[in-house]
mmCIF file of C-alpha atoms and ligand atoms in Angstrom:
data_model
loop_
_atom_site.group_PDB
_atom_site.id
_atom_site.type_symbol
_atom_site.label_atom_id
_atom_site.label_comp_id
_atom_site.label_asym_id
_atom_site.label_seq_id
_atom_site.Cartn_x
_atom_site.Cartn_y
_atom_site.Cartn_z
ATOM 1 C CA MET X 10 -24.887 2.062 -1.077
ATOM 2 C CA LYS X 11 -24.092 -1.528 -2.058
ATOM 3 C CA GLU X 12 -23.731 -4.282 0.513
ATOM 4 C CA THR X 13 -21.943 -7.559 -0.211
ATOM 5 C CA SER X 14 -21.193 -10.659 1.837
ATOM 6 C CA THR X 15 -17.951 -10.675 3.783
ATOM 7 C CA THR X 16 -14.794 -12.339 2.500
ATOM 8 C CA ASN X 17 -12.351 -13.352 5.206
ATOM 9 C CA ILE X 18 -8.676 -13.752 4.291
ATOM 10 C CA ASN X 19 -6.235 -14.918 6.926
ATOM 11 C CA VAL X 20 -2.666 -13.667 7.188
ATOM 12 C CA GLU X 21 -1.007 -16.652 8.816
ATOM 13 C CA LEU X 22 1.763 -15.600 11.173
ATOM 14 C CA LEU X 23 1.488 -17.982 14.130
ATOM 15 C CA ASP X 24 0.460 -16.001 17.223
ATOM 16 C CA ARG X 25 0.371 -12.788 15.159
ATOM 17 C CA SER X 26 -2.111 -14.103 12.601
ATOM 18 C CA TYR X 27 -5.016 -11.848 11.689
ATOM 19 C CA ASN X 28 -7.924 -11.512 9.310
ATOM 20 C CA ILE X 29 -8.600 -9.179 6.437
ATOM 21 C CA LEU X 30 -12.375 -8.700 6.221
ATOM 22 C CA ILE X 31 -13.680 -7.369 2.921
ATOM 23 C CA ALA X 32 -17.275 -6.324 2.177
ATOM 24 C CA ALA X 33 -19.131 -3.376 0.757
ATOM 25 C CA GLY X 34 -20.991 -1.810 3.684
ATOM 26 C CA LEU X 35 -18.670 -3.295 6.330
ATOM 27 C CA LEU X 36 -17.711 0.021 7.908
ATOM 28 C CA LYS X 37 -21.183 0.376 9.435
ATOM 29 C CA ASN X 38 -20.974 -3.016 11.127
ATOM 30 C CA CYS X 39 -17.325 -3.484 11.964
ATOM 31 C CA VAL X 40 -17.223 -2.641 15.636
ATOM 32 C CA ASN X 41 -18.117 -6.114 16.884
ATOM 33 C CA GLU X 42 -15.292 -7.533 14.784
ATOM 34 C CA ILE X 43 -12.894 -5.023 16.339
ATOM 35 C CA THR X 44 -13.898 -5.854 19.895
ATOM 36 C CA ARG X 45 -13.262 -9.543 19.204
ATOM 37 C CA VAL X 46 -9.543 -8.998 18.476
ATOM 38 C CA ILE X 47 -8.507 -6.418 21.066
ATOM 39 C CA SER X 48 -7.792 -6.998 24.743
ATOM 40 C CA PRO X 49 -10.871 -7.743 26.864
ATOM 41 C CA HIS X 50 -9.485 -5.075 29.213
ATOM 42 C CA CYS X 51 -9.259 -2.384 26.517
ATOM 43 C CA ARG X 52 -11.080 0.830 27.457
ATOM 44 C CA LYS X 53 -9.753 3.598 25.235
ATOM 45 C CA ILE X 54 -9.564 3.419 21.464
ATOM 46 C CA VAL X 55 -7.994 6.260 19.488
ATOM 47 C CA ILE X 56 -9.087 6.636 15.873
ATOM 48 C CA VAL X 57 -6.222 8.232 13.930
ATOM 49 C CA SER X 58 -7.358 9.854 10.700
ATOM 50 C CA ASN X 59 -7.314 13.097 8.738
ATOM 51 C CA LYS X 60 -10.033 15.735 8.715
ATOM 52 C CA LYS X 61 -11.584 14.829 5.376
ATOM 53 C CA ILE X 62 -11.757 11.077 6.042
ATOM 54 C CA PHE X 63 -12.853 11.404 9.653
ATOM 55 C CA THR X 64 -15.677 13.752 8.645
ATOM 56 C CA LEU X 65 -16.823 11.286 5.985
ATOM 57 C CA TYR X 66 -16.346 7.981 7.798
ATOM 58 C CA GLY X 67 -15.302 8.482 11.426
ATOM 59 C CA ASN X 68 -18.609 9.049 13.166
ATOM 60 C CA ILE X 69 -20.241 5.643 12.804
ATOM 61 C CA PRO X 70 -17.401 3.507 14.240
ATOM 62 C CA SER X 71 -16.865 6.102 16.941
ATOM 63 C CA GLN X 72 -20.521 6.118 18.025
ATOM 64 C CA ASN X 73 -20.771 2.337 17.845
ATOM 65 C CA LEU X 74 -17.686 1.939 20.047
ATOM 66 C CA LYS X 75 -19.263 4.285 22.573
ATOM 67 C CA LYS X 76 -22.481 2.238 22.601
ATOM 68 C CA LEU X 77 -20.417 -0.822 23.507
ATOM 69 C CA GLY X 78 -18.912 0.975 26.502
ATOM 70 C CA TYR X 79 -15.520 1.971 25.100
ATOM 71 C CA GLN X 80 -14.106 5.457 25.273
ATOM 72 C CA PRO X 81 -13.456 6.440 21.649
ATOM 73 C CA LEU X 82 -11.089 9.350 21.014
ATOM 74 C CA HIS X 83 -9.758 10.728 17.784
ATOM 75 C CA PHE X 84 -6.537 12.328 16.637
ATOM 76 C CA LEU X 85 -6.376 14.007 13.241
ATOM 77 C CA ILE X 86 -3.210 14.493 11.206
ATOM 78 C CA GLY X 87 -2.631 16.587 8.071
ATOM 79 C CA ASP X 88 -3.397 15.115 4.671
ATOM 80 C CA GLY X 89 -0.396 13.992 2.618
ATOM 81 C CA GLU X 90 3.020 12.358 2.655
ATOM 82 C CA LYS X 91 4.639 15.437 4.189
ATOM 83 C CA TYR X 92 2.869 14.655 7.480
ATOM 84 C CA LYS X 93 4.315 11.136 7.738
ATOM 85 C CA THR X 94 7.097 12.304 10.032
ATOM 86 C CA LEU X 95 8.562 11.814 13.480
ATOM 87 C CA ALA X 96 7.176 15.266 14.332
ATOM 88 C CA THR X 97 3.586 14.072 13.691
ATOM 89 C CA ALA X 98 4.298 10.803 15.521
ATOM 90 C CA GLU X 99 5.573 12.812 18.481
ATOM 91 C CA LYS X 100 2.318 14.799 18.605
ATOM 92 C CA LEU X 101 0.373 11.550 18.619
ATOM 93 C CA PHE X 102 2.623 10.115 21.383
ATOM 94 C CA THR X 103 1.938 13.251 23.446
ATOM 95 C CA PHE X 104 -1.818 12.847 22.909
ATOM 96 C CA LEU X 105 -1.705 9.187 23.961
ATOM 97 C CA ILE X 106 0.318 10.021 27.068
ATOM 98 C CA GLU X 107 -2.005 12.893 28.002
ATOM 99 C CA GLN X 108 -5.053 10.690 27.483
ATOM 100 C CA ARG X 109 -3.345 7.984 29.576
ATOM 101 C CA LEU X 110 -3.636 5.178 27.077
ATOM 102 C CA GLU X 111 -2.437 1.939 28.561
ATOM 103 C CA ARG X 112 -0.957 -1.173 27.005
ATOM 104 C CA ARG X 113 -4.351 -2.868 26.907
ATOM 105 C CA ASP X 114 -5.794 -0.003 24.791
ATOM 106 C CA ALA X 115 -5.761 0.252 20.994
ATOM 107 C CA LEU X 116 -5.467 2.503 17.960
ATOM 108 C CA ILE X 117 -7.488 2.439 14.750
ATOM 109 C CA ALA X 118 -5.926 3.760 11.529
ATOM 110 C CA LEU X 119 -8.782 5.184 9.449
ATOM 111 C CA GLY X 120 -7.332 6.547 6.209
ATOM 112 C CA GLY X 121 -4.856 5.927 3.421
ATOM 113 C CA GLY X 122 -1.246 4.789 3.524
ATOM 114 C CA VAL X 123 0.060 7.840 5.393
ATOM 115 C CA VAL X 124 -2.397 7.379 8.263
ATOM 116 C CA GLY X 125 -1.855 3.595 8.291
ATOM 117 C CA ASP X 126 1.959 3.715 8.280
ATOM 118 C CA LEU X 127 2.152 6.411 10.941
ATOM 119 C CA THR X 128 -0.467 4.823 13.216
ATOM 120 C CA GLY X 129 1.252 1.446 12.873
ATOM 121 C CA PHE X 130 4.603 3.011 13.754
ATOM 122 C CA VAL X 131 3.193 4.695 16.857
ATOM 123 C CA ALA X 132 1.387 1.467 17.837
ATOM 124 C CA ALA X 133 4.675 -0.435 17.450
ATOM 125 C CA THR X 134 6.578 1.874 19.774
ATOM 126 C CA TYR X 135 4.150 3.430 22.271
ATOM 127 C CA LEU X 136 4.669 1.576 25.588
ATOM 128 C CA ARG X 137 6.785 -0.889 23.543
ATOM 129 C CA GLY X 138 3.805 -1.892 21.442
ATOM 130 C CA ILE X 139 0.016 -1.728 21.591
ATOM 131 C CA ASP X 140 -2.715 -3.161 19.354
ATOM 132 C CA TYR X 141 -3.943 -1.434 16.231
ATOM 133 C CA ILE X 142 -6.535 -2.047 13.569
ATOM 134 C CA GLN X 143 -6.337 -0.940 9.969
ATOM 135 C CA ILE X 144 -9.395 0.519 8.239
ATOM 136 C CA PRO X 145 -7.883 1.595 4.898
ATOM 137 C CA THR X 146 -9.888 4.106 2.869
ATOM 138 C CA SER X 147 -7.775 4.393 -0.303
ATOM 139 C CA LEU X 148 -7.538 1.628 -2.886
ATOM 140 C CA LEU X 149 -3.750 1.587 -2.539
ATOM 141 C CA ALA X 150 -3.961 1.058 1.211
ATOM 142 C CA GLN X 151 -6.723 -1.550 0.828
ATOM 143 C CA ILE X 152 -4.649 -3.708 -1.519
ATOM 144 C CA ASP X 153 -1.183 -3.126 -0.119
ATOM 145 C CA ALA X 154 -0.158 -0.705 2.628
ATOM 146 C CA ALA X 155 -2.619 -1.824 5.306
ATOM 147 C CA ILE X 156 -1.547 -5.465 5.038
ATOM 148 C CA GLY X 157 1.734 -6.950 6.150
ATOM 149 C CA GLY X 158 2.812 -4.897 9.137
ATOM 150 C CA LYS X 159 5.296 -2.551 7.483
ATOM 151 C CA THR X 160 5.024 0.634 9.532
ATOM 152 C CA ALA X 161 7.149 3.745 9.120
ATOM 153 C CA VAL X 162 7.651 7.466 9.052
ATOM 154 C CA ASN X 163 9.828 9.334 6.570
ATOM 155 C CA HIS X 164 13.134 11.064 7.272
ATOM 156 C CA LYS X 165 14.234 14.080 5.257
ATOM 157 C CA LYS X 166 16.921 11.893 3.728
ATOM 158 C CA GLY X 167 14.481 9.266 2.506
ATOM 159 C CA LYS X 168 11.092 7.604 2.553
ATOM 160 C CA ASN X 169 10.131 5.033 5.240
ATOM 161 C CA LEU X 170 13.617 5.100 6.795
ATOM 162 C CA ILE X 171 12.338 4.872 10.380
ATOM 163 C CA GLY X 172 9.947 2.059 11.126
ATOM 164 C CA ALA X 173 9.189 -1.390 12.423
ATOM 165 C CA PHE X 174 7.365 -4.543 11.485
ATOM 166 C CA HIS X 175 4.226 -4.551 13.627
ATOM 167 C CA GLN X 176 1.225 -6.512 12.400
ATOM 168 C CA PRO X 177 -2.299 -5.142 12.891
ATOM 169 C CA LYS X 178 -4.869 -7.208 14.789
ATOM 170 C CA LEU X 179 -7.413 -6.873 11.982
ATOM 171 C CA VAL X 180 -7.846 -5.190 8.597
ATOM 172 C CA ILE X 181 -11.320 -3.965 7.633
ATOM 173 C CA VAL X 182 -11.889 -3.172 3.975
ATOM 174 C CA ASP X 183 -15.094 -1.490 2.779
ATOM 175 C CA PRO X 184 -14.947 -0.847 -0.996
ATOM 176 C CA ASN X 185 -17.887 1.594 -0.731
ATOM 177 C CA VAL X 186 -15.496 4.246 0.574
ATOM 178 C CA LEU X 187 -13.767 4.300 -2.825
ATOM 179 C CA ILE X 188 -16.674 6.339 -4.181
ATOM 180 C CA THR X 189 -15.151 9.455 -2.589
ATOM 181 C CA LEU X 190 -11.546 8.694 -3.620
ATOM 182 C CA PRO X 191 -10.133 11.286 -6.077
ATOM 183 C CA LYS X 192 -9.903 9.860 -9.621
ATOM 184 C CA ARG X 193 -6.130 10.296 -9.883
ATOM 185 C CA GLU X 194 -5.611 8.292 -6.684
ATOM 186 C CA LEU X 195 -7.900 5.536 -7.929
ATOM 187 C CA VAL X 196 -5.987 5.230 -11.196
ATOM 188 C CA ALA X 197 -2.594 5.414 -9.467
ATOM 189 C CA ALA X 198 -3.656 2.485 -7.271
ATOM 190 C CA ILE X 199 -4.770 0.523 -10.341
ATOM 191 C CA TYR X 200 -1.116 0.485 -11.475
ATOM 192 C CA GLU X 201 -0.333 -1.377 -8.254
ATOM 193 C CA VAL X 202 -3.230 -3.728 -8.978
ATOM 194 C CA ILE X 203 -1.660 -4.389 -12.397
ATOM 195 C CA LYS X 204 1.516 -5.171 -10.480
ATOM 196 C CA TYR X 205 -0.271 -7.990 -8.624
ATOM 197 C CA GLY X 206 -1.499 -9.306 -11.979
ATOM 198 C CA VAL X 207 2.018 -9.409 -13.389
ATOM 199 C CA ILE X 208 3.767 -10.808 -10.324
ATOM 200 C CA ALA X 209 1.248 -13.406 -9.217
ATOM 201 C CA ASP X 210 -2.181 -13.492 -10.815
ATOM 202 C CA GLU X 211 -2.686 -13.930 -14.548
ATOM 203 C CA LYS X 212 -6.479 -14.062 -14.132
ATOM 204 C CA LEU X 213 -6.483 -10.669 -12.429
ATOM 205 C CA PHE X 214 -4.347 -9.260 -15.256
ATOM 206 C CA TYR X 215 -6.898 -10.265 -17.885
ATOM 207 C CA LEU X 216 -9.799 -9.018 -15.743
ATOM 208 C CA LEU X 217 -8.106 -5.613 -15.650
ATOM 209 C CA GLU X 218 -7.769 -5.721 -19.425
ATOM 210 C CA LYS X 219 -11.381 -6.707 -20.024
ATOM 211 C CA GLU X 220 -13.146 -4.532 -17.465
ATOM 212 C CA LYS X 221 -11.180 -1.308 -17.712
ATOM 213 C CA ASN X 222 -14.180 0.967 -18.244
ATOM 214 C CA ASN X 223 -16.278 -0.595 -15.496
ATOM 215 C CA ILE X 224 -13.376 -0.439 -13.080
ATOM 216 C CA LEU X 225 -12.769 3.231 -13.840
ATOM 217 C CA ALA X 226 -16.518 3.807 -13.363
ATOM 218 C CA ARG X 227 -16.032 2.342 -9.844
ATOM 219 C CA ASN X 228 -18.283 -0.668 -10.213
ATOM 220 C CA ILE X 229 -18.294 -1.834 -6.592
ATOM 221 C CA GLU X 230 -18.643 -5.576 -7.336
ATOM 222 C CA LEU X 231 -15.623 -5.418 -9.628
ATOM 223 C CA LEU X 232 -13.572 -3.328 -7.223
ATOM 224 C CA THR X 233 -14.443 -5.818 -4.473
ATOM 225 C CA GLU X 234 -13.316 -8.733 -6.647
ATOM 226 C CA ILE X 235 -10.053 -6.966 -7.428
ATOM 227 C CA ILE X 236 -9.380 -6.116 -3.785
ATOM 228 C CA ILE X 237 -10.036 -9.741 -2.787
ATOM 229 C CA SER X 238 -7.540 -11.000 -5.404
ATOM 230 C CA CYS X 239 -4.835 -8.554 -4.310
ATOM 231 C CA CYS X 240 -5.379 -9.206 -0.593
ATOM 232 C CA LYS X 241 -5.223 -12.978 -1.154
ATOM 233 C CA ALA X 242 -1.942 -12.577 -3.023
ATOM 234 C CA LYS X 243 -0.458 -10.258 -0.423
ATOM 235 C CA ALA X 244 -1.635 -12.351 2.540
ATOM 236 C CA GLY X 245 0.064 -15.408 1.024
ATOM 237 C CA ILE X 246 3.304 -13.573 0.323
ATOM 238 C CA VAL X 247 3.462 -12.005 3.813
ATOM 239 C CA SER X 248 2.619 -15.322 5.505
ATOM 240 C CA ARG X 249 5.527 -16.992 3.707
ATOM 241 C CA ASP X 250 8.052 -14.147 4.027
ATOM 242 C CA GLU X 251 7.081 -11.590 6.654
ATOM 243 C CA HIS X 252 10.430 -9.779 6.783
ATOM 244 C CA GLU X 253 11.154 -9.616 3.049
ATOM 245 C CA SER X 254 14.126 -11.937 3.001
ATOM 246 C CA GLY X 255 12.952 -13.521 -0.258
ATOM 247 C CA GLU X 256 9.552 -13.835 -1.872
ATOM 248 C CA ARG X 257 8.114 -10.570 -0.478
ATOM 249 C CA GLN X 258 10.590 -8.767 -2.737
ATOM 250 C CA ILE X 259 8.320 -9.558 -5.695
ATOM 251 C CA LEU X 260 6.096 -6.736 -4.428
ATOM 252 C CA ASN X 261 8.928 -4.399 -5.441
ATOM 253 C CA PHE X 262 8.293 -4.994 -9.157
ATOM 254 C CA GLY X 263 8.420 -1.542 -10.802
ATOM 255 C CA HIS X 264 9.862 0.048 -7.676
ATOM 256 C CA THR X 265 13.591 0.321 -8.542
ATOM 257 C CA ILE X 266 12.911 2.966 -11.184
ATOM 258 C CA GLY X 267 9.637 4.066 -9.542
ATOM 259 C CA HIS X 268 11.373 5.116 -6.312
ATOM 260 C CA ALA X 269 14.102 6.933 -8.249
ATOM 261 C CA LEU X 270 11.426 8.879 -10.173
ATOM 262 C CA GLU X 271 9.728 9.840 -6.904
ATOM 263 C CA THR X 272 13.037 10.904 -5.339
ATOM 264 C CA ILE X 273 14.214 12.973 -8.316
ATOM 265 C CA THR X 274 10.910 14.890 -8.364
ATOM 266 C CA ASN X 275 10.836 15.333 -4.588
ATOM 267 C CA TYR X 276 7.688 13.207 -4.235
ATOM 268 C CA LYS X 277 5.704 16.051 -5.820
ATOM 269 C CA HIS X 278 5.240 15.167 -9.487
ATOM 270 C CA PHE X 279 4.093 11.533 -9.364
ATOM 271 C CA LYS X 280 1.665 9.621 -7.223
ATOM 272 C CA HIS X 281 3.495 6.533 -5.975
ATOM 273 C CA GLY X 282 1.474 4.226 -8.247
ATOM 274 C CA GLU X 283 2.205 6.380 -11.297
ATOM 275 C CA ALA X 284 5.951 6.193 -10.686
ATOM 276 C CA VAL X 285 5.542 2.411 -10.296
ATOM 277 C CA GLY X 286 3.634 2.418 -13.617
ATOM 278 C CA TYR X 287 6.727 3.818 -15.357
ATOM 279 C CA GLY X 288 8.910 1.457 -13.365
ATOM 280 C CA MET X 289 6.897 -1.562 -14.549
ATOM 281 C CA ILE X 290 7.113 -0.454 -18.191
ATOM 282 C CA ALA X 291 10.885 -0.011 -17.881
ATOM 283 C CA ALA X 292 11.419 -3.295 -16.004
ATOM 284 C CA THR X 293 9.381 -5.161 -18.627
ATOM 285 C CA LEU X 294 11.437 -3.639 -21.451
ATOM 286 C CA ILE X 295 14.645 -4.540 -19.616
ATOM 287 C CA SER X 296 13.410 -8.101 -19.193
ATOM 288 C CA ASN X 297 12.639 -8.226 -22.906
ATOM 289 C CA GLN X 298 16.136 -6.905 -23.750
ATOM 290 C CA LEU X 299 17.604 -9.701 -21.648
ATOM 291 C CA ASN X 300 15.373 -12.238 -23.439
ATOM 292 C CA LEU X 301 13.621 -13.170 -20.214
ATOM 293 C CA ILE X 302 10.120 -12.370 -21.527
ATOM 294 C CA ASN X 303 8.759 -12.648 -25.066
ATOM 295 C CA ASP X 304 7.589 -9.753 -27.255
ATOM 296 C CA GLU X 305 3.886 -10.548 -27.044
ATOM 297 C CA GLN X 306 3.763 -10.610 -23.237
ATOM 298 C CA THR X 307 5.920 -7.477 -23.130
ATOM 299 C CA ARG X 308 3.458 -5.666 -25.368
ATOM 300 C CA LYS X 309 0.482 -6.807 -23.262
ATOM 301 C CA ILE X 310 1.983 -5.572 -19.986
ATOM 302 C CA ILE X 311 2.971 -2.219 -21.433
ATOM 303 C CA SER X 312 -0.363 -1.601 -23.118
ATOM 304 C CA LEU X 313 -2.299 -2.458 -19.970
ATOM 305 C CA VAL X 314 -0.247 0.061 -17.970
ATOM 306 C CA LYS X 315 -0.474 2.730 -20.655
ATOM 307 C CA GLY X 316 -4.139 2.011 -21.348
ATOM 308 C CA TYR X 317 -5.490 2.974 -17.915
ATOM 309 C CA SER X 318 -4.570 6.630 -18.114
ATOM 310 C CA LYS X 319 -1.934 8.971 -19.370
ATOM 311 C CA LEU X 320 1.026 8.873 -17.009
ATOM 312 C CA PRO X 321 2.459 12.263 -15.950
ATOM 313 C CA SER X 322 5.181 13.482 -18.300
ATOM 314 C CA VAL X 323 8.813 12.608 -17.615
ATOM 315 C CA LYS X 324 9.952 15.568 -19.703
ATOM 316 C CA GLY X 325 12.786 17.498 -18.122
ATOM 317 C CA ILE X 326 13.906 14.639 -15.857
ATOM 318 C CA SER X 327 17.645 14.126 -16.244
ATOM 319 C CA LEU X 328 18.457 10.555 -17.173
ATOM 320 C CA GLU X 329 21.964 10.899 -15.745
ATOM 321 C CA THR X 330 20.653 12.082 -12.354
ATOM 322 C CA LEU X 331 18.044 9.329 -12.331
ATOM 323 C CA LEU X 332 20.748 6.704 -12.912
ATOM 324 C CA GLU X 333 22.903 8.323 -10.239
ATOM 325 C CA ILE X 334 20.047 7.979 -7.732
ATOM 326 C CA MET X 335 19.695 4.311 -8.666
ATOM 327 C CA ARG X 336 23.450 3.784 -8.351
ATOM 328 C CA GLN X 337 23.336 5.180 -4.807
ATOM 329 C CA ASP X 338 20.542 2.797 -3.937
ATOM 330 C CA LYS X 339 21.565 0.049 -1.548
ATOM 331 C CA LYS X 340 20.571 -2.513 -4.174
ATOM 332 C CA SER X 341 23.238 -1.257 -6.612
ATOM 333 C CA LEU X 342 26.388 -3.371 -6.841
ATOM 334 C CA ALA X 343 29.531 -3.046 -8.998
ATOM 335 C CA GLY X 344 28.001 -1.276 -11.985
ATOM 336 C CA GLN X 345 24.833 -3.344 -11.870
ATOM 337 C CA LEU X 346 21.347 -2.664 -10.561
ATOM 338 C CA THR X 347 18.999 -5.208 -9.027
ATOM 339 C CA PHE X 348 15.532 -5.638 -10.481
ATOM 340 C CA VAL X 349 12.386 -7.711 -10.150
ATOM 341 C CA LEU X 350 11.724 -8.743 -13.762
ATOM 342 C CA PRO X 351 8.695 -10.395 -15.364
ATOM 343 C CA GLU X 352 9.182 -13.714 -17.148
ATOM 344 C CA GLN X 353 5.542 -13.987 -18.140
ATOM 345 C CA ILE X 354 2.245 -12.533 -16.963
ATOM 346 C CA GLY X 355 1.797 -13.973 -13.460
ATOM 347 C CA ARG X 356 5.470 -14.772 -12.814
ATOM 348 C CA VAL X 357 8.542 -12.673 -11.967
ATOM 349 C CA ILE X 358 12.110 -13.303 -10.848
ATOM 350 C CA ILE X 359 13.725 -11.408 -7.983
ATOM 351 C CA GLY X 360 17.294 -10.186 -7.533
ATOM 352 C CA GLN X 361 18.097 -10.005 -11.244
ATOM 353 C CA ARG X 362 21.330 -8.053 -11.785
ATOM 354 C CA VAL X 363 21.144 -5.742 -14.787
ATOM 355 C CA PRO X 364 24.140 -3.822 -16.250
ATOM 356 C CA ILE X 365 23.639 -0.059 -15.976
ATOM 357 C CA ASN X 366 24.117 0.408 -19.727
ATOM 358 C CA VAL X 367 21.030 -1.779 -20.393
ATOM 359 C CA VAL X 368 18.982 0.314 -17.935
ATOM 360 C CA HIS X 369 20.315 3.487 -19.595
ATOM 361 C CA GLN X 370 19.349 2.255 -23.042
ATOM 362 C CA VAL X 371 15.799 1.353 -21.971
ATOM 363 C CA LEU X 372 15.215 4.580 -20.062
ATOM 364 C CA GLN X 373 16.254 6.554 -23.115
ATOM 365 C CA THR X 374 13.329 5.020 -25.041
ATOM 366 C CA LEU X 375 10.892 6.358 -22.406
HETATM 367 N N1 LIG B 414 4.402 -2.574 0.045
HETATM 368 C C1 LIG B 414 5.304 -3.627 -0.109
HETATM 369 C C2 LIG B 414 5.306 -4.596 1.024
HETATM 370 O O1 LIG B 414 4.432 -4.560 1.854
HETATM 371 O O2 LIG B 414 6.189 -5.411 1.104
#
């Protein structure tokens, strides 16, 4: 397994500031870093994970915590979005109460976005808030979900409807764990990496173009470089706009149509990143229709998205129903939908109102 030196990125949020530590091989040596950020009176640390991830990666941090005199416990949840619910959170609350966790104690989220969001939500609300640490094990969580303090569980009427902003005390990213990530999840996360390229980082965009094959072959140095670029971008955005009143909205590029595609297919047909892939293609075409981005840049964005892998088919999805879902969205206003649109690679505008007939026209071409 590769080992690289550690990159430290700070999310600056006054007294809630924290570091994102990134290095191949970090998981083996992260316990000292964890003990530095939690309460000196902490005794119990619960690692929340799922069976597959805990079996692969849970033992070392758990044993190392024990050696340092902590009482490590673990709580495993089911694998997949359908477990990100209040019912699972309630089971975790019960476990924490039974194990008598106190306010000085802490949780560790070891897993992908589902584990991270749910653990963060429970940490935000148990005893009115306890510390938690993110150890993301999927590429999507490493570049996005684990950073920024958005925690949530789903409600049957919609995704992430119940949640809180609660920042972690530390994020530990070890790119070596991506070796065991299923290929489809890796590729789906790459669409979100492309998103960072389009919204904020032209250099990253061209790296993704040039190194496609090496990235798909999971070259750890390249994956590390990509993760560092995304985490730097996200840390900056979150530091400037923690509660998404402005700039943080740029992270929603590709999400207006992406979310509608996930909803219409009941979250079963697309991985989140794949739906965002379609959403980015559509938003770029819309921007081009409105003369906000030129033809050459439009072509480059679309071919990068399409070039990484074949997106799942949209055959059979009703355009009318899709538009209806978007109309019901809180961002819809008087026959117009709100989009994040690219102006050029590395720069987007937020809050752009687009007439529904333009969206309709573009979606028809997909
Ligand atoms: N995942 C989008 C955000 O953190 O704002």
